[in-house]
Amino acid sequence: MKIIRHPRELQQLCMDWESKGRRIGLVPTMGYFHEGHLSLMDDCRKRCDKLVVSLFVNPTQFGPGEDLETYPRDEERDARLAEEHGADVLFVPEPGGMYDPDHGTWIQVPEMAKGLCGASRPDHFRGVCTVVCKLFMLARPKVAVFGQKDWQQLAIIRRMVRDLNIPVEITGHPIVREADGLALSSRNVYLTEEERRNAPNIHVVLRSAAEKAKSGTTNAETLKRFIRDELAAKVPGGRPDYIEIVDPETLANVNEVRQKALIAVAIFMSRARLIDNFSIEV
Ligand code: AMP
């Protein structure tokens, strides 16, 4: 596996692969790999000839006061794991290599970025879309794999790809969880011991809300109230940022759950902000 730090070098290599008819796959990440990242790599590996994994803690998707500086990093371990999971290239650019000092072009999908995580992180998805678009230009993938854990991100990227006719197939990979149900996240290291004990209940609560919807409670307000009350009881110390029930594709709020919907939550703990979601089908 090759470690590439310069955007132009990655682009040249990928253009070369492309001209030889290689099918390139891309898995964008911010590193500090866990089983979630690794299963995205395994998934993508099966869909391509050349696997590019990017490791970039993208400054433009962090807001003021967020954890850009303290975001957990371990490049050496990440490189070893990426290689074990079939990466041909680990792309590790410097922020200054990705953004010129006068960088001024942004990709936005404002309608889908205003709710859920976008409400408390107003420029987050602008940073995500811009960096993902740049990675597409550099790595020229035919397929890219994203996790369903960041459902809003996945839905927005699908829309961006459709709207801009980007020739890449987007695959959503199911959420990888700990045995106790907690969704894996690099930020779980921020949890205190007690928070770590309670955090799996987020999944428990969402699952029981989905069961409730299936057995006839389809009013979104009723379901959200149920989730709020259950989280207060089962995840003490957790403060909901949002609890929403949305259309899985458009992310618009739904009032009544018909056929498919997505329950999505973000919960502030003392240092961590955990997101999770659960698909409802009635
Ligand atoms: P991150 O490094 O947190 O930006 O995540 C990189 C990619 O891994 C994104 O597409 C995430 O949605 C995905 N991902 C992160 N955690 C999980 C998880 N627990 N299960 C599945 N995918 C995940």
PDB file of C-alpha atoms in Angstrom, residues 105-266:
ATOM      1  CA  THR A 105     -15.524  27.435  -4.041  1.00  0.00           C
ATOM      2  CA  TRP A 106     -18.153  25.622  -2.009  1.00  0.00           C
ATOM      3  CA  ILE A 107     -20.655  22.908  -2.755  1.00  0.00           C
ATOM      4  CA  GLN A 108     -23.905  23.107  -0.825  1.00  0.00           C
ATOM      5  CA  VAL A 109     -27.211  21.265  -0.678  1.00  0.00           C
ATOM      6  CA  PRO A 110     -28.907  23.773   1.615  1.00  0.00           C
ATOM      7  CA  GLU A 111     -32.405  22.293   1.672  1.00  0.00           C
ATOM      8  CA  MET A 112     -31.150  18.953   3.007  1.00  0.00           C
ATOM      9  CA  ALA A 113     -28.477  20.473   5.248  1.00  0.00           C
ATOM     10  CA  LYS A 114     -30.676  22.794   7.281  1.00  0.00           C
ATOM     11  CA  GLY A 115     -32.230  20.191   9.623  1.00  0.00           C
ATOM     12  CA  LEU A 116     -30.898  17.383  11.833  1.00  0.00           C
ATOM     13  CA  CYS A 117     -27.126  17.838  12.351  1.00  0.00           C
ATOM     14  CA  GLY A 118     -27.154  20.908  10.101  1.00  0.00           C
ATOM     15  CA  ALA A 119     -29.281  22.842  12.591  1.00  0.00           C
ATOM     16  CA  SER A 120     -26.519  22.915  15.205  1.00  0.00           C
ATOM     17  CA  ARG A 121     -23.635  22.582  12.705  1.00  0.00           C
ATOM     18  CA  PRO A 122     -24.554  25.177  10.055  1.00  0.00           C
ATOM     19  CA  ASP A 123     -21.474  24.910   7.795  1.00  0.00           C
ATOM     20  CA  HIS A 124     -20.759  21.232   8.395  1.00  0.00           C
ATOM     21  CA  PHE A 125     -22.296  19.778   5.231  1.00  0.00           C
ATOM     22  CA  ARG A 126     -20.875  22.555   3.066  1.00  0.00           C
ATOM     23  CA  GLY A 127     -17.437  21.382   4.253  1.00  0.00           C
ATOM     24  CA  VAL A 128     -18.352  17.719   3.735  1.00  0.00           C
ATOM     25  CA  CYS A 129     -19.747  18.211   0.210  1.00  0.00           C
ATOM     26  CA  THR A 130     -16.786  20.324  -0.835  1.00  0.00           C
ATOM     27  CA  VAL A 131     -14.157  17.904   0.418  1.00  0.00           C
ATOM     28  CA  VAL A 132     -15.966  14.841  -0.950  1.00  0.00           C
ATOM     29  CA  CYS A 133     -16.309  16.535  -4.330  1.00  0.00           C
ATOM     30  CA  LYS A 134     -12.577  17.347  -4.292  1.00  0.00           C
ATOM     31  CA  LEU A 135     -11.793  13.723  -3.362  1.00  0.00           C
ATOM     32  CA  PHE A 136     -13.951  12.554  -6.285  1.00  0.00           C
ATOM     33  CA  MET A 137     -11.980  14.834  -8.619  1.00  0.00           C
ATOM     34  CA  LEU A 138      -8.677  13.501  -7.293  1.00  0.00           C
ATOM     35  CA  ALA A 139      -9.399   9.786  -6.937  1.00  0.00           C
ATOM     36  CA  ARG A 140     -11.864   9.534  -9.855  1.00  0.00           C
ATOM     37  CA  PRO A 141     -13.766   6.641  -8.254  1.00  0.00           C
ATOM     38  CA  LYS A 142     -16.447   4.623 -10.020  1.00  0.00           C
ATOM     39  CA  VAL A 143     -17.757   3.609  -6.595  1.00  0.00           C
ATOM     40  CA  ALA A 144     -17.594   5.256  -3.158  1.00  0.00           C
ATOM     41  CA  VAL A 145     -18.812   3.772   0.117  1.00  0.00           C
ATOM     42  CA  PHE A 146     -20.268   5.801   2.984  1.00  0.00           C
ATOM     43  CA  GLY A 147     -21.750   4.643   6.303  1.00  0.00           C
ATOM     44  CA  GLN A 148     -25.442   4.793   7.066  1.00  0.00           C
ATOM     45  CA  LYS A 149     -24.495   5.947  10.553  1.00  0.00           C
ATOM     46  CA  ASP A 150     -24.091   9.431   9.048  1.00  0.00           C
ATOM     47  CA  TRP A 151     -27.396   9.094   7.213  1.00  0.00           C
ATOM     48  CA  GLN A 152     -27.815  12.800   6.516  1.00  0.00           C
ATOM     49  CA  GLN A 153     -24.332  12.938   5.008  1.00  0.00           C
ATOM     50  CA  LEU A 154     -25.067   9.920   2.804  1.00  0.00           C
ATOM     51  CA  ALA A 155     -28.398  11.369   1.611  1.00  0.00           C
ATOM     52  CA  ILE A 156     -26.808  14.746   0.852  1.00  0.00           C
ATOM     53  CA  ILE A 157     -23.926  13.163  -1.060  1.00  0.00           C
ATOM     54  CA  ARG A 158     -26.355  11.087  -3.120  1.00  0.00           C
ATOM     55  CA  ARG A 159     -28.196  14.302  -3.984  1.00  0.00           C
ATOM     56  CA  MET A 160     -24.973  16.156  -4.810  1.00  0.00           C
ATOM     57  CA  VAL A 161     -23.877  13.324  -7.107  1.00  0.00           C
ATOM     58  CA  ARG A 162     -27.260  13.320  -8.845  1.00  0.00           C
ATOM     59  CA  ASP A 163     -27.474  17.102  -9.171  1.00  0.00           C
ATOM     60  CA  LEU A 164     -23.926  17.502 -10.495  1.00  0.00           C
ATOM     61  CA  ASN A 165     -23.927  14.365 -12.696  1.00  0.00           C
ATOM     62  CA  ILE A 166     -20.834  13.028 -10.969  1.00  0.00           C
ATOM     63  CA  PRO A 167     -20.037   9.629 -12.525  1.00  0.00           C
ATOM     64  CA  VAL A 168     -19.746   7.653  -9.290  1.00  0.00           C
ATOM     65  CA  GLU A 169     -21.978   5.037  -7.713  1.00  0.00           C
ATOM     66  CA  ILE A 170     -22.678   5.747  -4.035  1.00  0.00           C
ATOM     67  CA  THR A 171     -23.096   2.775  -1.717  1.00  0.00           C
ATOM     68  CA  GLY A 172     -24.511   3.105   1.800  1.00  0.00           C
ATOM     69  CA  HIS A 173     -23.088   0.599   4.278  1.00  0.00           C
ATOM     70  CA  PRO A 174     -25.176  -0.509   7.316  1.00  0.00           C
ATOM     71  CA  ILE A 175     -24.246   0.807  10.770  1.00  0.00           C
ATOM     72  CA  VAL A 176     -21.622  -1.299  12.523  1.00  0.00           C
ATOM     73  CA  ARG A 177     -22.321  -1.592  16.250  1.00  0.00           C
ATOM     74  CA  GLU A 178     -20.629  -2.844  19.394  1.00  0.00           C
ATOM     75  CA  ALA A 179     -22.056  -6.100  20.786  1.00  0.00           C
ATOM     76  CA  ASP A 180     -24.191  -4.006  23.167  1.00  0.00           C
ATOM     77  CA  GLY A 181     -25.668  -1.932  20.335  1.00  0.00           C
ATOM     78  CA  LEU A 182     -23.636   1.270  20.549  1.00  0.00           C
ATOM     79  CA  ALA A 183     -22.851   2.565  17.060  1.00  0.00           C
ATOM     80  CA  LEU A 184     -19.085   2.587  16.565  1.00  0.00           C
ATOM     81  CA  SER A 185     -17.594   6.057  16.341  1.00  0.00           C
ATOM     82  CA  SER A 186     -14.105   7.503  16.627  1.00  0.00           C
ATOM     83  CA  ARG A 187     -15.647   9.949  19.103  1.00  0.00           C
ATOM     84  CA  ASN A 188     -16.742   7.189  21.516  1.00  0.00           C
ATOM     85  CA  VAL A 189     -13.331   7.655  23.169  1.00  0.00           C
ATOM     86  CA  TYR A 190     -14.753  10.893  24.602  1.00  0.00           C
ATOM     87  CA  LEU A 191     -17.308   8.969  26.719  1.00  0.00           C
ATOM     88  CA  THR A 192     -16.818   8.589  30.466  1.00  0.00           C
ATOM     89  CA  GLU A 193     -17.218   5.086  31.881  1.00  0.00           C
ATOM     90  CA  GLU A 194     -20.732   5.800  33.055  1.00  0.00           C
ATOM     91  CA  GLU A 195     -21.730   7.369  29.742  1.00  0.00           C
ATOM     92  CA  ARG A 196     -20.315   4.361  27.902  1.00  0.00           C
ATOM     93  CA  ARG A 197     -22.511   2.092  30.054  1.00  0.00           C
ATOM     94  CA  ASN A 198     -25.675   4.062  29.238  1.00  0.00           C
ATOM     95  CA  ALA A 199     -24.965   4.945  25.599  1.00  0.00           C
ATOM     96  CA  PRO A 200     -26.138   1.580  24.130  1.00  0.00           C
ATOM     97  CA  ASN A 201     -29.625   2.474  25.340  1.00  0.00           C
ATOM     98  CA  ILE A 202     -29.844   5.039  22.551  1.00  0.00           C
ATOM     99  CA  HIS A 203     -30.083   2.120  20.135  1.00  0.00           C
ATOM    100  CA  VAL A 204     -32.444   0.239  22.459  1.00  0.00           C
ATOM    101  CA  VAL A 205     -34.802   3.234  22.583  1.00  0.00           C
ATOM    102  CA  LEU A 206     -34.769   3.809  18.812  1.00  0.00           C
ATOM    103  CA  ARG A 207     -35.433   0.149  18.175  1.00  0.00           C
ATOM    104  CA  SER A 208     -38.395   0.100  20.527  1.00  0.00           C
ATOM    105  CA  ALA A 209     -39.787   3.270  18.900  1.00  0.00           C
ATOM    106  CA  ALA A 210     -39.541   1.519  15.521  1.00  0.00           C
ATOM    107  CA  GLU A 211     -41.407  -1.483  17.002  1.00  0.00           C
ATOM    108  CA  LYS A 212     -44.074   0.889  18.306  1.00  0.00           C
ATOM    109  CA  ALA A 213     -44.474   2.402  14.851  1.00  0.00           C
ATOM    110  CA  LYS A 214     -44.820  -1.043  13.336  1.00  0.00           C
ATOM    111  CA  SER A 215     -47.531  -1.963  15.795  1.00  0.00           C
ATOM    112  CA  GLY A 216     -49.620   1.075  14.907  1.00  0.00           C
ATOM    113  CA  THR A 217     -48.270   4.206  16.626  1.00  0.00           C
ATOM    114  CA  THR A 218     -47.510   6.091  13.443  1.00  0.00           C
ATOM    115  CA  ASN A 219     -47.903   9.684  14.643  1.00  0.00           C
ATOM    116  CA  ALA A 220     -44.439  11.250  14.577  1.00  0.00           C
ATOM    117  CA  GLU A 221     -45.069  13.594  17.530  1.00  0.00           C
ATOM    118  CA  THR A 222     -46.203  10.672  19.698  1.00  0.00           C
ATOM    119  CA  LEU A 223     -43.171   8.637  18.702  1.00  0.00           C
ATOM    120  CA  LYS A 224     -40.789  11.531  19.346  1.00  0.00           C
ATOM    121  CA  ARG A 225     -42.333  12.120  22.793  1.00  0.00           C
ATOM    122  CA  PHE A 226     -41.874   8.417  23.552  1.00  0.00           C
ATOM    123  CA  ILE A 227     -38.222   8.589  22.463  1.00  0.00           C
ATOM    124  CA  ARG A 228     -37.598  11.750  24.490  1.00  0.00           C
ATOM    125  CA  ASP A 229     -39.092  10.195  27.664  1.00  0.00           C
ATOM    126  CA  GLU A 230     -37.299   6.881  27.216  1.00  0.00           C
ATOM    127  CA  LEU A 231     -33.944   8.577  26.585  1.00  0.00           C
ATOM    128  CA  ALA A 232     -34.392  10.715  29.706  1.00  0.00           C
ATOM    129  CA  ALA A 233     -34.968   7.528  31.732  1.00  0.00           C
ATOM    130  CA  LYS A 234     -32.391   5.252  30.089  1.00  0.00           C
ATOM    131  CA  VAL A 235     -29.611   7.627  29.081  1.00  0.00           C
ATOM    132  CA  PRO A 236     -29.263   9.923  32.107  1.00  0.00           C
ATOM    133  CA  GLY A 237     -26.811  12.732  31.441  1.00  0.00           C
ATOM    134  CA  GLY A 238     -27.632  12.637  27.733  1.00  0.00           C
ATOM    135  CA  ARG A 239     -29.108  15.877  26.369  1.00  0.00           C
ATOM    136  CA  PRO A 240     -30.866  15.506  23.014  1.00  0.00           C
ATOM    137  CA  ASP A 241     -29.689  17.903  20.331  1.00  0.00           C
ATOM    138  CA  TYR A 242     -32.503  16.629  18.125  1.00  0.00           C
ATOM    139  CA  ILE A 243     -34.969  13.777  17.854  1.00  0.00           C
ATOM    140  CA  GLU A 244     -36.526  13.686  14.382  1.00  0.00           C
ATOM    141  CA  ILE A 245     -38.508  11.427  12.110  1.00  0.00           C
ATOM    142  CA  VAL A 246     -37.796  12.155   8.480  1.00  0.00           C
ATOM    143  CA  ASP A 247     -38.178  10.888   4.955  1.00  0.00           C
ATOM    144  CA  PRO A 248     -35.054   8.727   4.417  1.00  0.00           C
ATOM    145  CA  GLU A 249     -34.347  10.195   1.003  1.00  0.00           C
ATOM    146  CA  THR A 250     -35.348  13.868   1.172  1.00  0.00           C
ATOM    147  CA  LEU A 251     -34.824  14.259   4.955  1.00  0.00           C
ATOM    148  CA  ALA A 252     -38.081  16.245   5.136  1.00  0.00           C
ATOM    149  CA  ASN A 253     -39.957  15.893   8.432  1.00  0.00           C
ATOM    150  CA  VAL A 254     -42.840  13.457   8.367  1.00  0.00           C
ATOM    151  CA  ASN A 255     -46.000  13.828  10.453  1.00  0.00           C
ATOM    152  CA  GLU A 256     -47.269  10.292   9.986  1.00  0.00           C
ATOM    153  CA  VAL A 257     -45.058   7.285   9.367  1.00  0.00           C
ATOM    154  CA  ARG A 258     -46.216   5.672   6.146  1.00  0.00           C
ATOM    155  CA  GLN A 259     -44.118   2.916   4.595  1.00  0.00           C
ATOM    156  CA  LYS A 260     -40.545   4.145   5.124  1.00  0.00           C
ATOM    157  CA  ALA A 261     -39.191   6.688   7.579  1.00  0.00           C
ATOM    158  CA  LEU A 262     -36.002   7.289   9.495  1.00  0.00           C
ATOM    159  CA  ILE A 263     -35.691   8.038  13.190  1.00  0.00           C
ATOM    160  CA  ALA A 264     -32.573  10.149  13.708  1.00  0.00           C
ATOM    161  CA  VAL A 265     -31.135  11.497  16.941  1.00  0.00           C
ATOM    162  CA  ALA A 266     -28.109  13.373  18.217  1.00  0.00           C
TER     163      ALA A 266
END
